[in-house]
Amino acid sequence: MGVPTVSFEMTGAQPAAVLAGEWTLAGLRGRLDALKRQLASADAARTVRWDLHALTRLDSLGAITLWRAWGDRLPDGLDADPRTLDMLRAAAVLGPCRPAPRARPRRGDSLVALGRLGGALVAQLLGMIALSGQILFDAVRMLRFPQDAPLRELSANLYKTGVTALPITALVGFLIGVVLSYLSALQLKTFGADVFIINILGIGIIRELGPVLVAVLVAGRSGSAMTAQLGVMRVTEEIDALVTMGVPATLRLVLPKVAALVAAMPLLVLWTSASALFGGMVAAAVQLDIGFGFFLDTLPRVVPIANLYIGFGKGLAFGLVIALVACHFGLTVRPNTESLSANTTRSVVSAITCVILVDAVFAIATRHIGMPT
Amino acid sequence: MTAPVIDIRGLVTRFGNHLVHEGLDLSIPAGEVMALVGGSGSGKTTLLRQVIGLMRPQRGDIRVLGQPLFSGDLQADRALRQRFGMLFQQGALFSALNVLENIAFPLRELRWLDRETIHDLVMIKLAMVELEPRHAWLMPAELSGGMVKRVALARALALEPELLLLDEPTAGLDPDRSAAFVSLIRRLRDQLGLSVVLVTHDLDTLSALATRVAVLGERRILAEGTLDHVMKQDHPFIRSFFGAARPAAGGR
């Protein structure tokens, strides 16, 4: 094992350089810069004979170091083994070009970036609309050929997105109910308006909080799962395999997901709202001495039934939005891991954002409905 | 004779109740191209995974390039892993990185080479595996099967390894490409002085590339030696493996 060295013999008519040692990745570690400086020195410029016979090994790194030092060519007075020469000639494939320096941001770039963002948004929207259309087609096709209906997938998705979400939605609903009730009770007590806890909880949870809470949970839970599943199926070409077998991918993969979530969401909303109301009721009983009987008796009187329908409607809409967004992002995953993770993130974030947007639309559209007079 | 690049002594591997290797011994001399062959489920790939340190055997001792894979010293373990390169069956390229970044990855991990040098090294490796500079900007998903193997080979060779491990190097390639890939590996092996260990099913690859053959079966090495020596062994598996494949290979 020899340390890579270069020494210059400046005597005589032919100034010579002698290279020795291991010019390899392992050997050059920590010595590369010093050697590069030596090779760029004035001595090296005057050298007319290069003796490489004492080199014990030369690999690609050694070869490119020498090649670059010689100005991208082999020097005339080169004296080396055939094996070493081969390595050096391999470096001849290198063009004179070096990697282009990274582009610096310029003025106006941010405007372009903004434009691109807008374009991407429009493209996503168009994709989503196309997917909705495809699902509609599939639904019509399913009505014409009922034997094509993906019933097993529907039932599996119903179980995955609905049934297995019951414990977590119940827990979160209950806790939010307790917190909401507890904090409201502190305020209401100071005004002596204890009874209104039932109005607040009833309207707030059934109409607003329940559906949004479920939507956020489901977007994180089932939406991400749908995107990841479809994404991996795209990466591994499973979707192509399905299509090749004559199974329409959207009918078999997307439609059951959308249908299952649309069916499951209102039920989950009902379940979570009930759980949150129960939590609120428990906290109200502890904090304000409002009995369960009185609470349950008053609730239907102060909360018009329309609120429940609005909650249901929101559940339907949110389910549709979450499933559509999740499937859209799943189907647009490009075949690499980075794209998969980016699209899963996008799916959840976009789903929750869309849900809030739809919720705002609901709030305005239903502002005259279901409010106690 | 120089020290063996891989030395396996008394290897025992068990998956649950299923015994894969039982007291397996194998020594691979330096400078050879050793082919591991065996029927499905004979534990070839398992053996390869143990040799590169992805799995730890239940019992037995594996030394690669004279050193244990799990010495307890993290720096030493890492240094050892930089001395051999592995070509995975599917290439195992990082799908989020382009070809250039894939090959540059192990070089960047050394953390002492500058960007220009890494770029030059990648370009040399690309030329070595007979790819063109313009391929450097492609993503793995845009490559054909043969190109994936070439890029993966370039990545395996990035750190100038002494030992190259190949898992089914020609699987999934058509006969032409497979022959081209085999001759590429052979050329690189001569040029770089590599020791090579490969797992293969393909008799053409085996006869074209391997200087020695080890046959796995019955939880141990059934036979080991040159191809001629192994083919003379009288064992049902060896007879059927080489016997069944020979006419097909000859008939091409």
XYZ file of C-alpha atoms in Angstrom:
625
model
C 0.000 0.000 0.000
C 1.653 3.175 -1.129
C 0.670 6.728 -0.413
C 0.000 8.486 -3.726
C 2.793 10.912 -4.484
C 4.121 12.995 -7.324
C 7.724 14.193 -7.324
C 9.458 16.425 -9.847
C 13.026 15.994 -10.955
C 13.980 19.324 -12.451
C 17.554 18.427 -13.361
C 18.806 17.713 -16.854
C 17.377 18.562 -20.208
C 14.139 16.671 -19.633
C 12.393 17.727 -16.439
C 10.471 14.646 -15.312
C 7.677 13.845 -12.935
C 7.483 10.519 -11.135
C 4.117 9.337 -9.848
C 3.959 6.561 -7.274
C 1.588 4.827 -4.893
C -2.104 4.094 -4.922
C -3.958 6.688 -6.963
C -7.325 5.321 -5.872
C -10.436 6.499 -4.089
C -9.139 4.972 -0.865
C -5.560 6.179 -1.320
C -6.387 9.736 -2.357
C -8.610 10.452 0.605
C -7.356 13.558 2.361
C -4.493 13.990 -0.124
C -6.396 14.951 -3.223
C -6.200 18.721 -2.799
C -2.479 18.729 -2.065
C -1.786 16.559 -5.111
C -3.981 18.751 -7.302
C -1.977 21.790 -6.193
C 1.291 19.998 -6.978
C 0.006 18.993 -10.401
C -0.981 22.596 -11.113
C 2.366 24.009 -9.997
C 4.988 25.618 -12.241
C 7.120 22.469 -11.976
C 4.364 20.442 -13.550
C 4.026 22.923 -16.411
C 7.703 22.519 -17.289
C 7.615 18.712 -17.056
C 8.080 16.957 -20.370
C 8.289 13.372 -19.155
C 5.696 11.685 -16.959
C 6.804 8.400 -15.433
C 3.820 6.410 -14.179
C 5.521 3.040 -13.791
C 5.737 3.339 -10.033
C 1.952 3.666 -9.763
C 0.692 0.599 -7.954
C -2.954 1.231 -8.778
C -4.975 3.810 -10.636
C -8.754 4.025 -10.574
C -11.272 6.428 -12.073
C -10.657 9.117 -9.486
C -6.905 9.009 -10.042
C -7.438 9.006 -13.787
C -9.724 12.049 -13.851
C -7.452 13.908 -11.440
C -4.535 13.469 -13.838
C -6.659 14.037 -16.946
C -8.000 17.332 -15.645
C -4.549 18.397 -14.422
C -3.114 17.758 -17.888
C -5.738 19.988 -19.433
C -8.103 17.282 -20.714
C -5.490 15.418 -22.776
C -2.664 12.947 -22.374
C 0.760 14.627 -22.218
C 3.325 13.769 -24.876
C 6.052 12.346 -22.687
C 3.789 9.816 -21.004
C 5.370 6.588 -19.858
C 2.992 4.080 -18.277
C 1.791 0.467 -18.138
C -0.864 -0.547 -20.657
C -3.312 -1.062 -17.789
C -2.735 2.446 -16.479
C -3.012 3.816 -20.000
C -6.374 2.110 -20.392
C -7.671 3.784 -17.259
C -6.408 7.156 -18.453
C -7.945 6.730 -21.881
C -11.250 5.922 -20.184
C -11.157 9.457 -18.827
C -11.100 10.730 -22.405
C -14.873 10.326 -22.524
C -15.114 13.372 -20.307
C -16.035 16.441 -22.251
C -14.506 19.735 -21.334
C -17.848 20.702 -19.848
C -18.313 20.909 -16.150
C -21.739 20.714 -14.538
C -23.560 23.978 -15.040
C -23.635 26.094 -11.905
C -27.013 26.159 -10.231
C -29.276 28.805 -11.718
C -29.665 31.807 -9.480
C -33.171 33.106 -8.905
C -33.874 36.155 -11.043
C -36.357 38.967 -10.790
C -39.702 37.960 -12.148
C -39.135 34.334 -11.193
C -41.615 34.619 -8.359
C -44.238 35.868 -10.819
C -43.550 32.895 -13.058
C -43.748 30.596 -10.046
C -47.094 32.128 -9.127
C -48.331 31.577 -12.660
C -47.161 27.968 -12.580
C -48.962 27.475 -9.281
C -52.152 28.812 -10.807
C -51.700 26.588 -13.828
C -51.142 23.567 -11.619
C -54.272 24.385 -9.659
C -56.335 24.589 -12.830
C -54.810 21.339 -14.079
C -55.696 19.580 -10.811
C -59.234 20.932 -10.975
C -59.640 19.746 -14.556
C -58.281 16.337 -13.594
C -60.734 16.137 -10.737
C -63.630 17.073 -13.020
C -62.521 14.462 -15.550
C -62.384 11.858 -12.798
C -65.891 12.799 -11.631
C -67.122 12.398 -15.193
C -65.452 9.019 -15.457
C -67.093 7.905 -12.250
C -70.453 9.028 -13.580
C -69.836 6.984 -16.733
C -68.885 4.007 -14.595
C -72.036 4.385 -12.544
C -74.150 4.390 -15.703
C -72.255 1.377 -17.019
C -72.844 -0.369 -13.731
C -76.576 0.220 -14.059
C -76.538 -1.287 -17.539
C -74.398 -4.248 -16.579
C -75.216 -4.916 -12.932
C -73.001 -8.011 -12.945
C -69.982 -5.651 -13.273
C -70.820 -3.940 -10.010
C -67.801 -4.116 -7.705
C -69.851 -5.197 -4.704
C -67.055 -6.948 -2.843
C -64.813 -3.916 -3.130
C -67.669 -1.703 -2.025
C -68.246 -3.785 1.049
C -64.525 -3.977 1.816
C -64.181 -0.216 1.502
C -67.274 0.366 3.606
C -65.687 -1.727 6.318
C -62.265 -0.084 5.993
C -63.410 3.518 5.861
C -66.529 3.210 8.005
C -66.512 0.413 10.546
C -62.842 0.580 11.500
C -63.123 4.351 11.942
C -65.793 3.999 14.628
C -63.538 3.781 17.714
C -61.282 6.711 16.841
C -64.118 9.014 15.756
C -66.041 8.165 18.914
C -63.051 8.892 21.109
C -62.179 12.170 19.431
C -65.836 13.220 19.333
C -66.293 12.472 23.002
C -63.198 14.421 24.031
C -64.092 17.425 21.883
C -67.597 17.335 23.369
C -66.174 17.381 26.879
C -63.797 20.231 26.097
C -66.401 22.325 24.313
C -68.930 21.826 27.062
C -66.436 22.514 29.830
C -65.122 25.745 28.297
C -68.609 27.011 27.403
C -69.847 26.188 30.876
C -67.178 28.396 32.445
C -68.408 31.360 30.380
C -72.116 30.643 30.697
C -71.866 30.347 34.473
C -70.726 33.940 34.793
C -73.877 35.091 32.952
C -76.147 32.667 34.737
C -77.145 31.273 31.368
C -76.396 27.633 32.243
C -79.287 26.158 30.268
C -77.994 27.493 26.970
C -75.211 24.922 27.083
C -77.699 22.583 25.414
C -78.345 25.038 22.538
C -74.657 25.671 22.045
C -73.680 22.027 22.043
C -76.702 20.938 20.013
C -76.348 23.424 17.176
C -72.569 23.594 17.252
C -71.921 19.884 17.194
C -74.734 18.563 15.039
C -74.543 21.256 12.401
C -70.895 22.156 12.269
C -68.388 20.436 14.471
C -69.433 16.822 13.974
C -69.226 16.820 10.175
C -65.987 18.826 10.020
C -64.363 16.743 12.734
C -65.196 13.509 10.946
C -64.072 14.951 7.643
C -60.658 15.878 9.033
C -60.234 12.487 10.646
C -61.392 10.585 7.585
C -59.241 12.674 5.242
C -56.199 11.842 7.345
C -57.181 8.232 7.851
C -58.901 6.953 4.709
C -57.959 9.682 2.235
C -54.248 9.146 2.730
C -54.716 5.371 2.595
C -56.591 5.636 -0.722
C -53.954 7.875 -2.265
C -51.114 5.660 -1.088
C -52.828 2.492 -2.295
C -53.626 3.818 -5.753
C -50.202 5.435 -5.930
C -48.336 2.229 -5.171
C -50.554 0.371 -7.616
C -49.489 2.854 -10.251
C -45.817 2.619 -9.329
C -45.913 -1.178 -9.528
C -48.007 -1.102 -12.739
C -50.854 -3.001 -11.062
C -53.353 -0.558 -12.525
C -51.980 -1.225 -16.005
C -52.333 -4.951 -15.313
C -55.983 -4.438 -14.354
C -56.730 -2.419 -17.461
C -54.974 -5.017 -19.606
C -57.258 -7.692 -18.225
C -60.184 -5.606 -19.392
C -61.160 -4.449 -15.929
C -61.819 -0.700 -16.029
C -59.585 0.733 -13.315
C -61.886 3.515 -12.227
C -64.867 1.180 -11.996
C -63.021 -1.340 -9.882
C -60.807 0.940 -7.807
C -62.239 4.439 -7.660
C -65.977 3.956 -7.774
C -66.157 1.613 -4.754
C -63.984 3.984 -2.750
C -66.107 7.007 -3.592
C -69.392 5.173 -3.111
C -68.266 3.630 0.174
C -67.115 6.924 1.603
C -70.248 8.738 0.480
C -72.291 6.053 2.191
C -70.164 5.834 5.318
C -69.572 9.528 6.008
C -73.127 10.538 7.024
C -73.283 7.559 9.355
C -69.911 8.477 10.824
C -71.131 12.044 11.243
C -74.178 10.806 13.131
C -72.041 8.555 15.284
C -69.438 11.185 16.074
C -72.016 13.881 16.782
C -73.776 11.531 19.181
C -70.504 10.749 20.869
C -69.597 14.436 21.129
C -73.024 15.281 22.515
C -72.593 12.512 25.057
C -69.239 13.934 26.076
C -70.762 17.395 26.349
C -73.620 15.998 28.372
C -71.286 14.327 30.847
C -69.238 17.507 31.242
C -72.406 19.581 31.635
C -73.676 17.233 34.329
C -70.425 17.517 36.249
C -69.878 21.226 35.731
C -73.371 22.711 35.703
C -75.471 20.038 37.394
C -77.612 19.570 34.315
C -79.074 16.077 34.478
C -78.992 13.663 31.544
C -82.781 13.506 31.505
C -83.207 17.256 31.296
C -80.478 17.505 28.639
C -82.036 14.879 26.410
C -85.483 16.356 26.939
C -84.441 19.880 26.013
C -82.195 19.013 23.066
C -84.934 18.323 20.453
C -86.822 21.435 21.520
C -83.933 23.873 21.083
C -82.291 22.237 18.060
C -84.557 22.026 15.000
C -84.400 18.719 13.189
C -83.177 20.525 10.051
C -79.737 20.750 11.643
C -79.461 16.996 11.612
C -80.316 16.951 7.921
C -77.729 19.618 7.246
C -75.184 17.511 9.114
C -76.131 14.520 6.983
C -75.859 16.567 3.811
C -72.438 17.792 4.819
C -71.381 14.237 5.525
C -72.399 13.200 2.004
C -70.655 16.141 0.375
C -67.497 15.811 2.447
C -67.300 12.082 1.763
C -67.543 12.728 -1.966
C -64.924 15.476 -1.846
C -62.438 13.488 0.234
C -62.732 10.344 -1.869
C -62.501 12.244 -5.156
C -59.469 14.243 -4.059
C -57.747 11.164 -2.649
C -58.339 9.072 -5.778
C -57.344 11.900 -8.085
C -54.003 12.354 -6.345
C -53.519 8.591 -6.120
C -53.999 8.172 -9.862
C -51.631 11.017 -10.734
C -48.671 9.636 -8.773
C -45.615 9.407 -10.997
C -43.597 6.225 -10.667
C -41.188 7.306 -7.979
C -41.184 7.409 -4.209
C -40.860 11.186 -3.970
C -44.011 11.722 -6.010
C -45.859 9.162 -3.899
C -45.093 10.928 -0.648
C -45.761 14.375 -2.143
C -49.127 13.292 -3.525
C -50.188 11.685 -0.261
C -49.444 14.937 1.531
C -51.256 16.924 -1.153
C -54.208 14.605 -0.972
C -54.756 15.110 2.753
C -54.098 18.845 2.701
C -56.288 19.445 -0.358
C -59.055 17.236 0.988
C -59.208 19.143 4.265
C -59.022 22.502 2.466
C -61.786 21.499 0.073
C -63.908 20.289 2.963
C -63.569 23.661 4.702
C -64.455 25.426 1.437
C -67.523 23.269 0.926
C -68.410 23.850 4.551
C -68.319 27.592 3.979
C -70.623 27.181 0.993
C -72.976 25.137 3.147
C -72.911 27.784 5.875
C -73.995 30.487 3.441
C -76.503 28.367 1.555
C -78.225 27.132 4.702
C -78.075 30.320 6.745
C -81.885 30.597 6.961
C -82.506 26.953 7.702
C -82.627 25.248 11.047
C -81.918 28.208 13.273
C -84.123 28.413 16.351
C -86.339 31.465 16.192
C -3.260 -18.273 -3.157
C -4.611 -15.048 -1.762
C -7.055 -14.847 1.108
C -10.687 -15.684 0.256
C -12.971 -12.714 -0.434
C -15.841 -14.516 1.249
C -15.424 -17.111 3.917
C -18.489 -18.806 5.379
C -18.164 -21.310 8.202
C -20.916 -23.372 9.819
C -23.771 -21.172 8.651
C -27.218 -21.974 10.075
C -30.303 -20.115 8.870
C -33.800 -20.789 10.045
C -37.134 -19.186 9.192
C -39.472 -20.337 11.931
C -39.445 -24.117 11.628
C -37.995 -24.064 8.156
C -34.288 -24.806 8.151
C -32.637 -23.138 5.142
C -28.933 -23.669 5.755
C -27.475 -26.235 8.120
C -23.769 -26.019 8.740
C -22.978 -24.506 5.353
C -19.306 -23.921 4.542
C -18.123 -21.958 1.527
C -14.925 -20.188 0.697
C -14.621 -17.979 -2.376
C -11.083 -17.186 -3.513
C -10.140 -13.711 -4.696
C -10.168 -12.933 -8.393
C -12.729 -15.611 -9.248
C -16.216 -15.301 -10.650
C -18.207 -17.582 -8.424
C -21.726 -18.549 -9.419
C -24.199 -19.744 -6.815
C -26.821 -22.006 -8.324
C -29.587 -24.070 -6.800
C -33.272 -24.827 -7.026
C -35.982 -22.441 -5.917
C -36.038 -22.129 -2.165
C -32.537 -23.515 -1.771
C -31.528 -20.294 -0.041
C -29.334 -18.686 -2.692
C -30.736 -15.216 -2.291
C -30.830 -15.648 1.478
C -27.150 -16.514 1.402
C -26.406 -13.446 -0.700
C -28.384 -11.225 1.679
C -26.379 -12.598 4.571
C -23.120 -11.997 2.762
C -23.945 -8.314 2.236
C -25.149 -7.966 5.799
C -28.875 -7.478 5.223
C -29.602 -10.506 7.369
C -27.732 -11.954 10.299
C -27.440 -15.720 10.378
C -28.628 -17.587 13.475
C -25.295 -19.295 13.804
C -22.030 -19.440 11.914
C -19.414 -16.999 10.828
C -19.298 -14.932 7.623
C -16.179 -13.001 6.741
C -16.136 -10.692 3.755
C -12.733 -9.469 2.535
C -11.291 -10.979 5.685
C -13.484 -9.030 8.072
C -16.666 -9.846 9.966
C -19.789 -7.971 8.786
C -20.932 -7.086 12.274
C -17.804 -6.260 14.203
C -19.506 -3.954 16.687
C -17.491 -1.020 15.379
C -19.847 1.130 13.276
C -17.041 2.887 11.391
C -15.351 -0.376 10.489
C -18.663 -1.912 9.423
C -19.388 1.035 7.189
C -15.902 1.023 5.693
C -16.284 -2.670 4.903
C -19.604 -2.050 3.167
C -17.911 0.526 0.960
C -15.516 -2.125 -0.268
C -18.115 -4.227 -2.052
C -20.865 -3.366 -4.496
C -24.179 -5.098 -4.993
C -26.328 -5.255 -8.101
C -29.868 -6.022 -7.008
C -32.151 -8.075 -9.206
C -34.531 -5.193 -9.924
C -31.732 -2.642 -9.854
C -33.047 -0.989 -6.679
C -32.338 2.452 -8.104
C -33.615 5.332 -6.008
C -36.746 6.221 -7.938
C -36.799 9.837 -6.795
C -33.271 10.531 -8.098
C -32.143 10.673 -11.703
C -29.400 8.471 -13.121
C -26.656 10.976 -12.332
C -27.761 11.378 -8.737
C -28.171 7.635 -8.326
C -24.594 6.924 -9.317
C -23.325 9.964 -7.436
C -25.102 8.933 -4.257
C -22.426 6.625 -2.788
C -19.735 9.135 -3.824
C -21.554 11.982 -2.105
C -21.889 9.856 1.000
C -18.084 9.845 1.299
C -18.407 13.586 1.961
C -14.965 14.597 0.767
C -15.306 14.819 -3.015
C -16.310 18.084 -4.658
C -19.166 18.443 -7.132
C -17.037 18.605 -10.291
C -15.074 15.502 -9.362
C -18.258 13.586 -8.580
C -19.718 14.686 -11.912
C -16.587 13.508 -13.743
C -16.592 10.194 -11.898
C -20.248 9.580 -12.722
C -19.591 10.298 -16.387
C -16.699 7.811 -16.421
C -18.855 5.159 -14.769
C -21.626 5.818 -17.285
C -19.159 5.320 -20.118
C -17.866 2.163 -18.423
C -21.335 0.600 -18.511
C -21.731 1.815 -22.106
C -24.338 4.486 -21.499
C -24.256 7.960 -22.970
C -23.915 11.230 -21.039
C -27.413 12.296 -22.077
C -28.822 9.319 -20.150
C -27.607 10.928 -16.940
C -30.683 13.136 -16.723
C -33.273 10.381 -17.079
C -35.324 9.156 -14.160
C -35.244 5.429 -13.319
C -38.875 5.062 -14.465
C -37.863 6.214 -17.953
C -35.179 3.547 -18.373
C -35.526 0.208 -20.126
C -34.807 -2.978 -18.195
C -31.307 -3.308 -19.606
C -30.485 0.312 -18.853
C -31.700 -0.067 -15.275
C -29.241 -2.930 -14.834
C -26.433 -0.873 -16.346
C -27.107 2.117 -14.141
C -27.353 -0.135 -11.104
C -24.039 -1.699 -12.095
C -22.477 1.746 -12.438
C -23.752 2.606 -8.981
C -22.379 -0.640 -7.559
C -18.996 0.202 -9.106
C -18.997 3.844 -7.999
C -16.807 3.268 -4.964
C -14.270 1.104 -6.840
C -15.198 -2.062 -4.948
C -12.971 -5.099 -4.720
C -15.949 -7.427 -4.666
C -19.052 -7.262 -6.830
C -22.182 -9.208 -5.962
C -24.821 -9.822 -8.604
C -28.314 -11.146 -7.944
C -29.695 -12.645 -11.155
C -27.796 -10.177 -13.368
C -29.516 -11.282 -16.583
C -33.013 -12.023 -15.294
C -35.605 -10.111 -17.299
C -33.273 -9.343 -20.198
C -33.716 -10.787 -23.661
C -30.930 -13.108 -24.897
C -29.133 -10.375 -26.873
C -29.107 -7.886 -24.053
C -28.279 -10.584 -21.593
C -25.235 -11.614 -23.630
C -24.175 -7.974 -23.965
C -24.536 -7.455 -20.229
C -22.533 -10.563 -19.473
C -19.684 -9.473 -21.726
C -19.825 -6.016 -20.113
C -19.443 -7.544 -16.666
C -16.611 -9.729 -17.891
C -14.810 -6.777 -19.452
C -15.172 -4.665 -16.311
C -14.006 -7.526 -14.175
C -10.826 -7.858 -16.231
C -10.323 -4.120 -16.348
C -10.924 -3.456 -12.660
C -9.621 -6.736 -11.239
C -12.852 -7.529 -9.424
C -13.904 -10.623 -7.592
C -17.488 -11.440 -8.537
C -20.171 -13.511 -6.836
C -23.386 -14.043 -8.726
C -26.636 -15.865 -8.175
C -28.204 -17.067 -11.388
C -30.647 -19.480 -12.959
C -29.436 -18.902 -16.456
C -27.025 -21.507 -17.756
C -25.818 -19.247 -20.578
C -24.838 -16.569 -18.087
C -23.236 -19.186 -15.913
C -21.076 -20.722 -18.601
C -20.142 -17.353 -20.084
C -19.192 -15.669 -16.848
C -18.403 -18.046 -14.032
C -14.969 -19.475 -13.360
C -16.255 -21.460 -10.410
C -19.652 -22.819 -9.468
C -21.177 -23.667 -6.099
C -24.384 -25.702 -6.058
C -26.729 -25.161 -3.123
C -29.093 -27.911 -2.132
C -30.167 -29.967 0.839
C -29.317 -27.033 3.126
C -25.626 -27.117 2.260
C -23.181 -26.807 -0.640
C -23.590 -29.916 -2.791
C -20.625 -29.299 -4.990
C -18.106 -26.554 -5.566
C -15.390 -26.095 -8.125
C -14.925 -25.343 -11.798
C -17.927 -25.802 -14.081
C -16.506 -28.998 -15.572
C -15.780 -30.426 -12.166
C -19.258 -29.643 -10.875
C -20.985 -31.039 -13.952
C -19.259 -34.380 -13.431
C -20.740 -34.747 -9.949
C -23.336 -37.468 -9.704
C -26.225 -35.931 -7.864
C -29.880 -35.879 -8.991
C -30.195 -32.105 -8.727
C -26.942 -31.358 -10.526
C -27.845 -33.825 -13.274
C -31.255 -32.286 -13.798
C -30.054 -28.682 -13.537
C -27.236 -28.971 -16.028
C -28.711 -31.850 -17.998
C -32.072 -30.238 -18.661
C -30.614 -26.889 -19.550
C -27.766 -28.096 -21.752
C -29.690 -29.111 -24.876
C -31.703 -25.920 -24.726
C -28.563 -23.840 -24.432
C -26.894 -25.786 -27.204
C -29.872 -25.560 -29.501
C -29.815 -21.786 -29.688
